[in-house]
């Protein structure tokens, strides 16, 4: 998102986080801009029953939890390391000054925030229709179009069926059944337990 050398020049520091470690919690005050260098971060809401609803899975090069930097509200979801990861973070005040001095970054953030909002609007539209099959199909098509959570070389889905269930709120059995139906309709391929889009 932002060039690492630029972040370091503005005082950003690297932080290593272990798998399962919480980086920030839902409802907490935002003090830093976060960008993933290595590993994988999940951005989640935890339900009352303890189940997670995955808002997004962050890949290296992506920022996460940036909305409170712009609207001064608390975090809307928690971020935790899906596996051992390295992030770089810049204090909020330094981030704001960086944005003032590098106006070209505003367009990048507007694009990212708009893409994330568009994805959520389309996703919620499918959830409201109560059509799990269509919701899962659209989610997988989104991954295919954006090349996110999909191997760029072989089109293998890089998520488990449980992660898809946690992203949609459906039971894992619904996800498995839907993917089998998608395979029968030629929308994906399942080989050796792996899903290819």
C-alpha positions in Angstrom: 0.0 0.0 0.0 2.6 2.6 1.1 6.2 2.1 0.2 8.1 0.6 3.1 11.0 3.0 2.8 8.6 5.9 3.0 7.0 4.4 6.1 10.4 3.8 7.8 11.4 7.4 7.0 8.3 8.6 8.8 9.2 6.5 11.9 7.3 3.3 11.3 8.6 0.2 13.1 8.3 -3.5 12.3 6.5 -5.8 14.7 6.5 -9.6 14.8 3.2 -11.2 15.8 2.7 -14.9 16.5 -0.2 -17.0 15.1 -3.3 -16.3 17.2 -2.0 -13.0 18.6 -4.5 -10.1 18.6 -3.1 -7.0 17.0 -6.0 -4.8 17.9 -9.5 -5.5 19.2 -13.0 -4.5 18.1 -14.0 -1.3 19.9 -10.5 -0.3 20.7 -9.1 3.2 19.9 -6.9 3.3 16.8 -3.3 4.5 17.4 -1.5 3.1 14.3 -1.6 2.5 10.6 -0.9 -1.2 10.0 0.5 -2.8 6.9 1.3 -6.5 6.5 4.8 -7.4 5.4 4.8 -11.2 5.7 2.2 -13.8 6.9 -1.6 -13.6 7.0 -3.9 -11.5 9.2 -7.6 -12.1 9.7 -9.9 -9.2 10.3 -12.8 -10.6 12.4 -15.9 -10.0 14.5 -16.4 -12.6 17.3 -20.1 -13.5 17.9 -21.6 -14.0 21.3 -21.3 -17.8 20.9 -17.6 -17.4 20.3 -17.7 -18.1 16.5 -15.7 -15.8 14.3 -17.1 -13.9 11.3 -14.2 -13.2 9.0 -14.5 -9.8 7.5 -11.3 -10.2 5.4 -8.1 -12.0 5.2 -5.2 -9.7 4.7 -2.3 -10.6 2.4 1.3 -9.2 2.4 1.3 -5.6 1.0 -2.2 -4.8 2.2 -3.1 -2.4 5.0 -5.8 -3.2 7.5 -7.8 -1.4 10.1 -7.3 1.9 8.4 -10.9 3.3 8.7 -10.5 4.7 12.2 -7.5 6.8 10.9 -10.0 8.7 8.8 -13.2 8.8 10.9 -11.8 8.8 14.5 -14.1 6.0 15.5 -13.0 2.8 17.2 -12.1 -0.4 15.3 -15.1 -2.1 13.8 -13.4 -5.5 13.9 -10.5 -7.2 15.5 -7.3 -8.1 13.7 -5.3 -11.3 14.6 -2.5 -13.2 13.1 -3.6 -16.2 11.2 0.0 -17.4 11.2 3.3 -15.9 12.3 3.5 -12.5 10.7 5.5 -9.3 10.4 3.7 -6.0 10.2 4.9 -2.5 9.9 3.1 0.2 11.8 3.2 3.9 11.9 1.8 6.1 14.7 -1.5 7.7 13.8 -0.1 11.3 14.1 2.8 10.5 11.8 0.4 8.8 9.4 -1.8 12.0 9.3 1.2 14.2 8.6 2.4 11.8 5.9 -1.0 12.0 4.2 -0.9 15.8 4.3 2.6 15.9 2.7 1.9 13.2 0.2 -1.5 14.0 -1.2 -1.2 11.4 -4.0 -1.7 8.7 -1.3 -5.3 10.0 -0.8 -6.4 8.5 -4.2 -4.9 5.1 -3.3 -6.8 5.1 0.0 -10.0 6.2 -1.6 -9.7 3.4 -4.1 -9.0 0.8 -1.4 -11.9 2.0 0.8 -14.2 2.1 -2.1 -13.3 -1.4 -3.3 -13.9 -2.8 0.2 -17.2 -0.9 0.6 -18.4 -2.2 -2.9 -17.5 -5.8 -1.9 -19.4 -5.5 1.3 -22.5 -4.0 -0.4 -22.6 -6.8 -2.9 -21.9 -9.4 -0.3 -24.7 -8.1 2.1 -27.1 -8.0 -0.9 -26.6 -11.8 -1.3 -26.9 -12.5 2.4 -30.2 -10.6 2.5 -31.5 -12.8 -0.3 -31.0 -15.8 1.9 -29.4 -17.7 -1.0 -26.3 -19.4 0.4 -25.3 -20.9 -3.0 -25.4 -17.6 -4.7 -23.5 -15.9 -1.9 -20.7 -18.5 -1.9 -20.5 -18.4 -5.7 -20.2 -14.6 -5.7 -17.6 -14.7 -3.0 -15.5 -17.2 -4.9 -15.9 -15.2 -8.1 -14.8 -12.1 -6.3 -11.6 -13.9 -5.2 -11.1 -15.1 -8.8 -11.5 -11.6 -10.2 -9.3 -9.9 -7.6 -6.7 -12.7 -7.5 -7.1 -12.5 -3.7 -6.9 -15.8 -1.7 -6.2 -17.6 -5.0 -2.8 -18.9 -6.2 -1.9 -16.7 -9.2 0.0 -19.6 -10.9 -2.6 -22.4 -10.6 -5.9 -20.8 -9.5 -6.0 -22.9 -6.3 -8.2 -21.4 -3.6 -6.0 -20.6 -0.7 -8.8 -20.8 1.9 -10.3 -23.8 3.7 -13.9 -24.6 3.5 -14.1 -23.6 7.2 -12.7 -20.1 6.4 -15.3 -19.7 3.6 -18.0 -20.7 6.2 -16.6 -18.1 8.6 -16.6 -15.5 5.9 -20.2 -16.1 4.9 -21.8 -17.1 8.2 -23.0 -20.4 6.8 -22.3 -23.9 8.1 -19.3 -25.6 6.7 -21.6 -28.4 5.4 -23.4 -25.7 3.2 -20.1 -24.6 1.8 -19.0 -28.1 1.0 -22.3 -28.9 -0.7 -22.3 -25.7 -2.7 -18.7 -26.3 -3.9 -19.7 -29.8 -5.0 -22.6 -28.3 -7.0 -20.3 -25.7 -8.5 -18.0 -28.5 -9.6 -20.9 -30.3 -11.2 -21.8 -27.1 -13.1 -18.2 -26.6 -14.2 -17.7 -23.4 -12.1 -14.7 -24.9 -10.2 -12.6 -28.0 -10.0 -11.9 -30.1 -6.9 -8.9 -32.4 -7.0 -7.2 -34.1 -4.1 -9.4 -32.1 -1.7 -8.1 -28.8 -3.2 -10.4 -26.3 -4.9 -9.3 -24.7 -8.2 -11.2 -21.7 -9.6 
